[in-house]
């Protein structure tokens, strides 16, 4: 009788261990898939941000005037995506850049003085570099996901 009971307990323990192994394996696979999708969304968003910033810089080269309205409208249209997918550092820097641009637009006509133009360009270039660095750090952090 005790031998049969031990066999039954062994079978129950093996089934439980197997079920737990399958559960945790599937759970980890789902977490990895979710992280991969979030990283893809973040990469797409960062590429759109960089494109918008380069468009703003190019507008100065073409017209000698930054297209700040387009950049501001881009931020308004992508605000939710920025909050959802971007890192906290990028969200904060993007918000600071847009606030600076808003201050520039609300100030008098001298807002496009050479000093102000240089500051805007430097802020945009620094923000582009921050986005690139965040993207590189994100890729390095999740490099071993395929293993």
JSON list of C-alpha atoms in Angstrom, two decimals, residues 56 60 64-69 71-72 95-124:
[
{"chain": "A", "resi": 56, "resn": "UNK", "atom": "CA", "xyz": [13.51, 71.38, -38.56]},
{"chain": "A", "resi": 60, "resn": "UNK", "atom": "CA", "xyz": [16.82, 76.54, -41.37]},
{"chain": "A", "resi": 64, "resn": "UNK", "atom": "CA", "xyz": [17.12, 80.64, -42.80]},
{"chain": "A", "resi": 65, "resn": "UNK", "atom": "CA", "xyz": [14.22, 80.06, -40.45]},
{"chain": "A", "resi": 66, "resn": "UNK", "atom": "CA", "xyz": [13.49, 77.05, -38.22]},
{"chain": "A", "resi": 67, "resn": "UNK", "atom": "CA", "xyz": [10.19, 75.33, -38.93]},
{"chain": "A", "resi": 68, "resn": "UNK", "atom": "CA", "xyz": [9.30, 75.28, -35.24]},
{"chain": "A", "resi": 69, "resn": "UNK", "atom": "CA", "xyz": [5.55, 75.10, -35.87]},
{"chain": "A", "resi": 71, "resn": "UNK", "atom": "CA", "xyz": [8.09, 70.42, -34.83]},
{"chain": "A", "resi": 72, "resn": "UNK", "atom": "CA", "xyz": [5.61, 71.63, -32.22]},
{"chain": "A", "resi": 95, "resn": "UNK", "atom": "CA", "xyz": [9.31, 68.36, -23.22]},
{"chain": "A", "resi": 96, "resn": "UNK", "atom": "CA", "xyz": [12.09, 70.81, -22.30]},
{"chain": "A", "resi": 97, "resn": "UNK", "atom": "CA", "xyz": [12.92, 71.38, -25.97]},
{"chain": "A", "resi": 98, "resn": "UNK", "atom": "CA", "xyz": [9.29, 72.02, -26.85]},
{"chain": "A", "resi": 99, "resn": "UNK", "atom": "CA", "xyz": [8.91, 74.40, -23.89]},
{"chain": "A", "resi": 100, "resn": "UNK", "atom": "CA", "xyz": [11.98, 76.30, -25.07]},
{"chain": "A", "resi": 101, "resn": "UNK", "atom": "CA", "xyz": [10.55, 76.45, -28.58]},
{"chain": "A", "resi": 102, "resn": "UNK", "atom": "CA", "xyz": [7.24, 77.70, -27.16]},
{"chain": "A", "resi": 103, "resn": "UNK", "atom": "CA", "xyz": [9.06, 80.44, -25.29]},
{"chain": "A", "resi": 104, "resn": "UNK", "atom": "CA", "xyz": [10.91, 81.35, -28.48]},
{"chain": "A", "resi": 105, "resn": "UNK", "atom": "CA", "xyz": [7.69, 81.60, -30.47]},
{"chain": "A", "resi": 106, "resn": "UNK", "atom": "CA", "xyz": [5.94, 83.70, -27.84]},
{"chain": "A", "resi": 107, "resn": "UNK", "atom": "CA", "xyz": [8.80, 86.18, -27.51]},
{"chain": "A", "resi": 108, "resn": "UNK", "atom": "CA", "xyz": [9.12, 89.25, -29.74]},
{"chain": "A", "resi": 109, "resn": "UNK", "atom": "CA", "xyz": [10.64, 89.31, -33.23]},
{"chain": "A", "resi": 110, "resn": "UNK", "atom": "CA", "xyz": [14.15, 89.29, -31.76]},
{"chain": "A", "resi": 111, "resn": "UNK", "atom": "CA", "xyz": [13.59, 85.62, -30.95]},
{"chain": "A", "resi": 112, "resn": "UNK", "atom": "CA", "xyz": [15.43, 84.76, -34.16]},
{"chain": "A", "resi": 113, "resn": "UNK", "atom": "CA", "xyz": [18.56, 86.62, -33.22]},
{"chain": "A", "resi": 114, "resn": "UNK", "atom": "CA", "xyz": [21.81, 84.82, -34.13]},
{"chain": "A", "resi": 115, "resn": "UNK", "atom": "CA", "xyz": [22.35, 83.83, -30.51]},
{"chain": "A", "resi": 116, "resn": "UNK", "atom": "CA", "xyz": [18.86, 82.35, -30.23]},
{"chain": "A", "resi": 117, "resn": "UNK", "atom": "CA", "xyz": [19.27, 80.50, -33.54]},
{"chain": "A", "resi": 118, "resn": "UNK", "atom": "CA", "xyz": [22.54, 79.00, -32.32]},
{"chain": "A", "resi": 119, "resn": "UNK", "atom": "CA", "xyz": [20.95, 77.92, -29.03]},
{"chain": "A", "resi": 120, "resn": "UNK", "atom": "CA", "xyz": [18.02, 76.27, -30.83]},
{"chain": "A", "resi": 121, "resn": "UNK", "atom": "CA", "xyz": [20.37, 74.42, -33.17]},
{"chain": "A", "resi": 122, "resn": "UNK", "atom": "CA", "xyz": [22.56, 73.23, -30.30]},
{"chain": "A", "resi": 123, "resn": "UNK", "atom": "CA", "xyz": [19.53, 72.07, -28.29]},
{"chain": "A", "resi": 124, "resn": "UNK", "atom": "CA", "xyz": [18.18, 70.14, -31.28]}
]
